[in-house]
Coordinates of C-alpha atoms (C1' of nucleotides) in Angstrom, one line a residue:
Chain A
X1 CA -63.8 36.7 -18.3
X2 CA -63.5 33.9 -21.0
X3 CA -62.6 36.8 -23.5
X4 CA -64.5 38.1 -26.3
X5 CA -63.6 41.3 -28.1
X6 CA -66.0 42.5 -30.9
X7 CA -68.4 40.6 -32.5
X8 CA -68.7 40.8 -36.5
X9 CA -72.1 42.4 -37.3
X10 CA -73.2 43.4 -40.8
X11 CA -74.5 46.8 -38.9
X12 CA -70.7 47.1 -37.8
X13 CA -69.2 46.9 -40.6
X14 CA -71.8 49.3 -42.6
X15 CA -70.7 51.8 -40.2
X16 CA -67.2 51.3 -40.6
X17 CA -67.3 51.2 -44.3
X18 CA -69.9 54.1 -44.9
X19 CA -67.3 56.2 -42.6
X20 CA -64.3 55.1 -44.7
X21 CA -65.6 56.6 -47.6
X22 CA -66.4 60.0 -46.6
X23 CA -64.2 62.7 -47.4
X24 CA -64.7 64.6 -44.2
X25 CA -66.1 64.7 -41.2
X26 CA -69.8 63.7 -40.6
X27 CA -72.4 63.5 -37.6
X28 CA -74.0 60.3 -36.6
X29 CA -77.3 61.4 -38.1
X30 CA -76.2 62.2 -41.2
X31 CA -74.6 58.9 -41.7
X32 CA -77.2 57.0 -39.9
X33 CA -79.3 58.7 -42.8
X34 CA -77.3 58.0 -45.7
X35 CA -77.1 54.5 -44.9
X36 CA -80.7 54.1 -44.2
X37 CA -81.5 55.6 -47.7
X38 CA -78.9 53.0 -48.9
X39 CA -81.0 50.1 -47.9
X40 CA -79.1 49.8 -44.7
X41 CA -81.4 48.6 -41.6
X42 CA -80.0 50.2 -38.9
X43 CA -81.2 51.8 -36.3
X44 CA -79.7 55.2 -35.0
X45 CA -78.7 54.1 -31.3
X46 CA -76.1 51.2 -33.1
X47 CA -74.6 54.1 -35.1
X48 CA -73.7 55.7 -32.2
X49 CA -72.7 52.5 -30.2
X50 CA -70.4 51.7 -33.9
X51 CA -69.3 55.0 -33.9
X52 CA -68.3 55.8 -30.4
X53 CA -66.8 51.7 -30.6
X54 CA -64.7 52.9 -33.7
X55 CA -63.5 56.0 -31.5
X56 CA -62.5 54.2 -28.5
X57 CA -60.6 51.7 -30.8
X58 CA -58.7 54.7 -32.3
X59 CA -60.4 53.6 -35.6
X60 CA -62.2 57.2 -35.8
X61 CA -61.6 60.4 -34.4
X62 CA -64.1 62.8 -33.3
X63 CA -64.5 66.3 -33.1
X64 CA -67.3 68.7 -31.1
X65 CA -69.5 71.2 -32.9
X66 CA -72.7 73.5 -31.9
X67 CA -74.4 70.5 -33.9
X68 CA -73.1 68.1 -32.0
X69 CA -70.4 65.6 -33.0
X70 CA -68.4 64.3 -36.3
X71 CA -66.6 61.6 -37.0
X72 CA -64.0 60.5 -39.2
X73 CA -62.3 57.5 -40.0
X74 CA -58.8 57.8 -39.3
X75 CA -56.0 57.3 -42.4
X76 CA -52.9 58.5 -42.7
X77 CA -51.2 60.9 -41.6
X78 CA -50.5 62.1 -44.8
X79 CA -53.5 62.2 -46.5
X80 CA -55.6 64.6 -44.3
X81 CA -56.0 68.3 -45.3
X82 CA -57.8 70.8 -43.3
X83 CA -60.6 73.2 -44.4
X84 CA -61.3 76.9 -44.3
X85 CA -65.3 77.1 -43.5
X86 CA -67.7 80.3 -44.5
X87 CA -70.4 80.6 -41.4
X88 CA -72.5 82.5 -44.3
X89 CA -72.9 80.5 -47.6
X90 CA -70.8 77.2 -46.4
X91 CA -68.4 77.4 -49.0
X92 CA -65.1 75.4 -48.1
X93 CA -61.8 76.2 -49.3
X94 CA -58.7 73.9 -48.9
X95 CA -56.0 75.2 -46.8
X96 CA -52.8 73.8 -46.3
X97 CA -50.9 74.7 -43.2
X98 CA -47.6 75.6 -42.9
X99 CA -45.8 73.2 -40.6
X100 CA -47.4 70.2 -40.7
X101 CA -44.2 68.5 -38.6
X102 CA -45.2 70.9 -35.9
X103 CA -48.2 69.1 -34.6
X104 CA -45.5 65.9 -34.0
X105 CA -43.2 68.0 -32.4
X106 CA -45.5 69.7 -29.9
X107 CA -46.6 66.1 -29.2
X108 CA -43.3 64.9 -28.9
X109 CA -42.7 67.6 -26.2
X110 CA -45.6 66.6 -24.2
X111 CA -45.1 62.9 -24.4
X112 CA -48.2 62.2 -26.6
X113 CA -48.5 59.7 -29.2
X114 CA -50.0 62.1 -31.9
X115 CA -52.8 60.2 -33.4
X116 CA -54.6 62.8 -35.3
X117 CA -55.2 66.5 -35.5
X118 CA -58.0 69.5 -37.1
X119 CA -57.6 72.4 -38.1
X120 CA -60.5 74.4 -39.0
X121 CA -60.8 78.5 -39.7
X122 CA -64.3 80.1 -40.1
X123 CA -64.9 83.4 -41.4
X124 CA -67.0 85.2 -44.1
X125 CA -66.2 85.1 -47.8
X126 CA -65.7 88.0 -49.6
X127 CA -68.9 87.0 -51.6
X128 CA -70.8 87.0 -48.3
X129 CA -69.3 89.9 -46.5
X130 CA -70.5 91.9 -49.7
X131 CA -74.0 90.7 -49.8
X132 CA -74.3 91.5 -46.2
X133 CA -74.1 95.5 -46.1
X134 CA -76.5 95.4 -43.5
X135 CA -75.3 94.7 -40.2
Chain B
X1 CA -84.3 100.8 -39.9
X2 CA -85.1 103.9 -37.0
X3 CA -81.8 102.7 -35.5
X4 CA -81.5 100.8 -32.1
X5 CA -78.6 98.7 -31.2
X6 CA -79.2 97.0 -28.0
X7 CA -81.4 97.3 -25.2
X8 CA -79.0 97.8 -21.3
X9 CA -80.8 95.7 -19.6
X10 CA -79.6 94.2 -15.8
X11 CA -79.9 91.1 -17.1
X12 CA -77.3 91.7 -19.8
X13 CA -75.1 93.2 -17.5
X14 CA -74.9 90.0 -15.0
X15 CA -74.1 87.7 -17.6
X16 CA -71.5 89.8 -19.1
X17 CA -69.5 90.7 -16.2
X18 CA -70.3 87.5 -14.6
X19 CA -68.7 86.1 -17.7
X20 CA -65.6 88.4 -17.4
X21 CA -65.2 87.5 -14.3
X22 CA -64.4 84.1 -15.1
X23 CA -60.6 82.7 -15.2
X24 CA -61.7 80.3 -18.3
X25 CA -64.6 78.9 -20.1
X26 CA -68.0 78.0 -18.6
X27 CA -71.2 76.5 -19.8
X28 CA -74.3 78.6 -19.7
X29 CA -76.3 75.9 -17.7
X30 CA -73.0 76.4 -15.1
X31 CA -73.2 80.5 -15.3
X32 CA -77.1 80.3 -14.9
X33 CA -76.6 78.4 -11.8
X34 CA -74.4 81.1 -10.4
X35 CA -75.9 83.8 -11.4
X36 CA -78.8 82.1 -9.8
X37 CA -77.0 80.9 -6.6
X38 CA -75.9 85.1 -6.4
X39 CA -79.6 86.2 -5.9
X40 CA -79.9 87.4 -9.8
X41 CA -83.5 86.2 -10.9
X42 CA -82.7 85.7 -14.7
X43 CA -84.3 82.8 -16.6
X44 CA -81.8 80.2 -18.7
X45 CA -83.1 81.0 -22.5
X46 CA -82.0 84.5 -21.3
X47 CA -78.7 83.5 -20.4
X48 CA -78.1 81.6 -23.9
X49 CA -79.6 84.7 -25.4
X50 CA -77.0 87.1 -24.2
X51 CA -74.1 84.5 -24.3
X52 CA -75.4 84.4 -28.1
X53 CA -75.2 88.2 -28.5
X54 CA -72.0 88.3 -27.2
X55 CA -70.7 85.7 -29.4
X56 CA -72.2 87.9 -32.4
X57 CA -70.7 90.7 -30.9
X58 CA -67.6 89.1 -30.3
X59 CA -67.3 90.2 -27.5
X60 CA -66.6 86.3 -26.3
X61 CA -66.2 83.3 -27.8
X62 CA -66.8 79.9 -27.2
X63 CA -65.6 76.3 -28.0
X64 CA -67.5 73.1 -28.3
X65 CA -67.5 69.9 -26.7
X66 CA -69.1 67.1 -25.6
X67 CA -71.3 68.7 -22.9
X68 CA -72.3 71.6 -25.1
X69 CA -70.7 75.1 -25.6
X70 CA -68.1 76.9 -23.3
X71 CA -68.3 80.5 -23.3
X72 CA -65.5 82.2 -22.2
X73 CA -64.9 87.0 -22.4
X74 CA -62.8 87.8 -25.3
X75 CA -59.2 89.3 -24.0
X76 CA -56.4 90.1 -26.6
X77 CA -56.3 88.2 -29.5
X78 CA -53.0 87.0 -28.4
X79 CA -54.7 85.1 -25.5
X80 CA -56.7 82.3 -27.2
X81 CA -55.5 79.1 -27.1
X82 CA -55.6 75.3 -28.5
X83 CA -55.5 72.2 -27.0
X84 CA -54.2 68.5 -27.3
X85 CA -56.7 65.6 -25.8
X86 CA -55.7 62.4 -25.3
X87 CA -58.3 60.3 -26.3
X88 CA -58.0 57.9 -24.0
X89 CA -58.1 59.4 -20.7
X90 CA -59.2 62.7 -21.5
X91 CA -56.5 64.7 -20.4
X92 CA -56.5 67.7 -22.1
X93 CA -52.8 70.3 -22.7
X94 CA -52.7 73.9 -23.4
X95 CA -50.3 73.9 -27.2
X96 CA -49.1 77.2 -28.4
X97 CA -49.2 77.4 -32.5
X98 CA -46.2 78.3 -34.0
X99 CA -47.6 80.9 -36.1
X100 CA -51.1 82.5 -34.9
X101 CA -51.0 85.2 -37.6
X102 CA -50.8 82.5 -40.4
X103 CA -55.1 82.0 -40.0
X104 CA -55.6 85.3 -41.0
X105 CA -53.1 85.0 -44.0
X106 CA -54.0 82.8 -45.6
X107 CA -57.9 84.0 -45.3
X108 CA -56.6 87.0 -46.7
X109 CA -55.2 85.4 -49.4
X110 CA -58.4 83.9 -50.0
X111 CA -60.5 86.7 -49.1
X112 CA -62.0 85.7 -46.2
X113 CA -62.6 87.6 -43.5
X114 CA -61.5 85.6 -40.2
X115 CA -63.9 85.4 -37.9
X116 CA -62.2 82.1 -35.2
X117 CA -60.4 79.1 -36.2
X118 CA -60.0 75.8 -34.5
X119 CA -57.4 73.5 -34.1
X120 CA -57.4 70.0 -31.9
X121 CA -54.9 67.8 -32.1
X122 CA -55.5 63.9 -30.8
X123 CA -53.7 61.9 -29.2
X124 CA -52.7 59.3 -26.4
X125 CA -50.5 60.9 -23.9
X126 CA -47.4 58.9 -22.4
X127 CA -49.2 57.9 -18.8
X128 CA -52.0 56.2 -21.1
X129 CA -49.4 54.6 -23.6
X130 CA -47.5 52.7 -21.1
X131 CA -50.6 51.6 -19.0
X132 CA -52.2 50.3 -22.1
X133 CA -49.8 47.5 -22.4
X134 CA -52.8 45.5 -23.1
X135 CA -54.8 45.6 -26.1
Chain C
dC1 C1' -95.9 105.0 -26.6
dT2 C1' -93.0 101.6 -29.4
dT3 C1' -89.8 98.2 -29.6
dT4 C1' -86.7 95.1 -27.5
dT5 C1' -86.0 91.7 -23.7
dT6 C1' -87.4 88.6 -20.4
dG7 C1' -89.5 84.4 -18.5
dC8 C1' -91.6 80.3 -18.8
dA9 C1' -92.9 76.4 -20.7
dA10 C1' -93.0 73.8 -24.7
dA11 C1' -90.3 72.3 -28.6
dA12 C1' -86.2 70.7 -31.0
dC13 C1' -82.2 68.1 -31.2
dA14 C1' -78.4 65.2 -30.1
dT15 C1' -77.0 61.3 -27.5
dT16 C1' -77.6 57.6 -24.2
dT17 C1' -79.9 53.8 -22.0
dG18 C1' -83.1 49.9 -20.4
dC19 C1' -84.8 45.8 -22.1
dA20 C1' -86.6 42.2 -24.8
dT21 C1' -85.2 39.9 -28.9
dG22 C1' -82.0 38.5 -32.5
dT23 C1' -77.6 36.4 -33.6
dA24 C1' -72.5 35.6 -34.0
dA25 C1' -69.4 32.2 -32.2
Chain D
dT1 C1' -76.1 27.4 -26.2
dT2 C1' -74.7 31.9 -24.5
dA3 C1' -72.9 36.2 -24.2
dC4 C1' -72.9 40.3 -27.0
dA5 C1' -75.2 43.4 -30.4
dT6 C1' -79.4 45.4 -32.1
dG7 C1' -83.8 48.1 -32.2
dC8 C1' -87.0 50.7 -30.3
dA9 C1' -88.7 53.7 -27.3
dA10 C1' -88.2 56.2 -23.3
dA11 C1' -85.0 59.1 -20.7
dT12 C1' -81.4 62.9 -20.6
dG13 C1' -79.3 67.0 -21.3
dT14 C1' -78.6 71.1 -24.0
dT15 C1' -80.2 74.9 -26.7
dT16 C1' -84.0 77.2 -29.1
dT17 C1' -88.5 79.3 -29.6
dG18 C1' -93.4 81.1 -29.2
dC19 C1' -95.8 84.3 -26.8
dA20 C1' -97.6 87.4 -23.3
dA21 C1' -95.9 90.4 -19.9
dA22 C1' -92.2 93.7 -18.3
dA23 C1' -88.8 97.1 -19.2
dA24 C1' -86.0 100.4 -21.9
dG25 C1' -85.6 104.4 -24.6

DNA sequence: CTTTTTGCAAAACATTTGCATGTAA
DNA sequence: TTACATGCAAATGTTTTGCAAAAAG
């Protein structure tokens, strides 16, 4: 192995960028999408290989959904907040937990290096749960 | 609406007690196959149909990841659980919230009507930290 | 009988991979 | 140069759907 890490690729660094400046998490399509109507030429198969790269380089986390996965670009710790989802309309509310300290500790017990953590609660919105009186 | 609910089919009943009969979660591809391998002549879409229904009904519940959805019977409320992945190797630990009634608090507060919440938290766990001394 | 469920195969999607070609280093 | 990254299309794997036939009520 003469070493060689990463290689510096404008289609690298679109990825990385694009995923820094989301707000939340998003799916490879999507981004592979927004970039694409941003001029990017990319093709969908190096958003994944970027993405998954990102991942594995604890650049990004990634979270499973019945759509399939989202990514986010990792920051700190600090800055994250978590969302409260309605499965009806998609409205998203802010939440903020109540111990945030208590995701270290948990780790601490366990031995893990916390890196990141979600938090996500779905429900129905009053609006929604109204509208639906059929059921 | 002349009123009909749902339809007791044998069908139904395999997947639902073949479902409650499982210790923890299980993919539908993976129940289909047993169901299969124990003589019951039931199609997959079926399967996914009635894992569906229960879902709706909440009568189970399932998580996502990677590979696709996990279904798993609902038991008491006090019986869900999260986890804690490492992202490096995988290895995945049972974590106990400290407070399981604050979901549906703060929903309340917000008047949302809970329906399941997530939470993951990432990380790199201590066998992975020390052998990664490279990097 | 009437309406829901099933099965099957096709359709939809998300994600990965093989390979020839492009391109950092 | 030369090994790694990209693109494209084909391959995978999961989940959904259309529709005619079977079953429940």
């Amino acid at each position: 192995m003469t070493s060689t890490r990463t290689r510096r690729t404008a289609q690298g660094a679109a990825v990385r960028t694009a995923l820094e400046s989301m707000a939340g998490f998003i799916s490879a399509q999507e981004l592979h999408r927004r970039l694409s109507d941003d001029g990017s030429k990319i093709g969908i198969a190096t958003v994944y290989r970027q993405l998954n790269a990102l991942v594995e380089n604890q650049e990004a986390d990634a979270i499973s959904t019945p759509e399939g996965q989202l990514y986010r670009a990792c920051e700190d710790p600090q800055t994250h907040h978590h969302h409260m989802v309605c499965t009806s309309c998609g409205t998203t509310i802010e939440i903020e937990p109540p111990d945030e300290a208590w995701f270290t500790s948990v780790a601490r017990t366990h031995g893990f290096d916390v890196h990141s953590h979600t938090l996500e609660v779905f429900g129905i919105c009053s609006a929604c749960r109204s509208a639906s009186s059929a059921r």
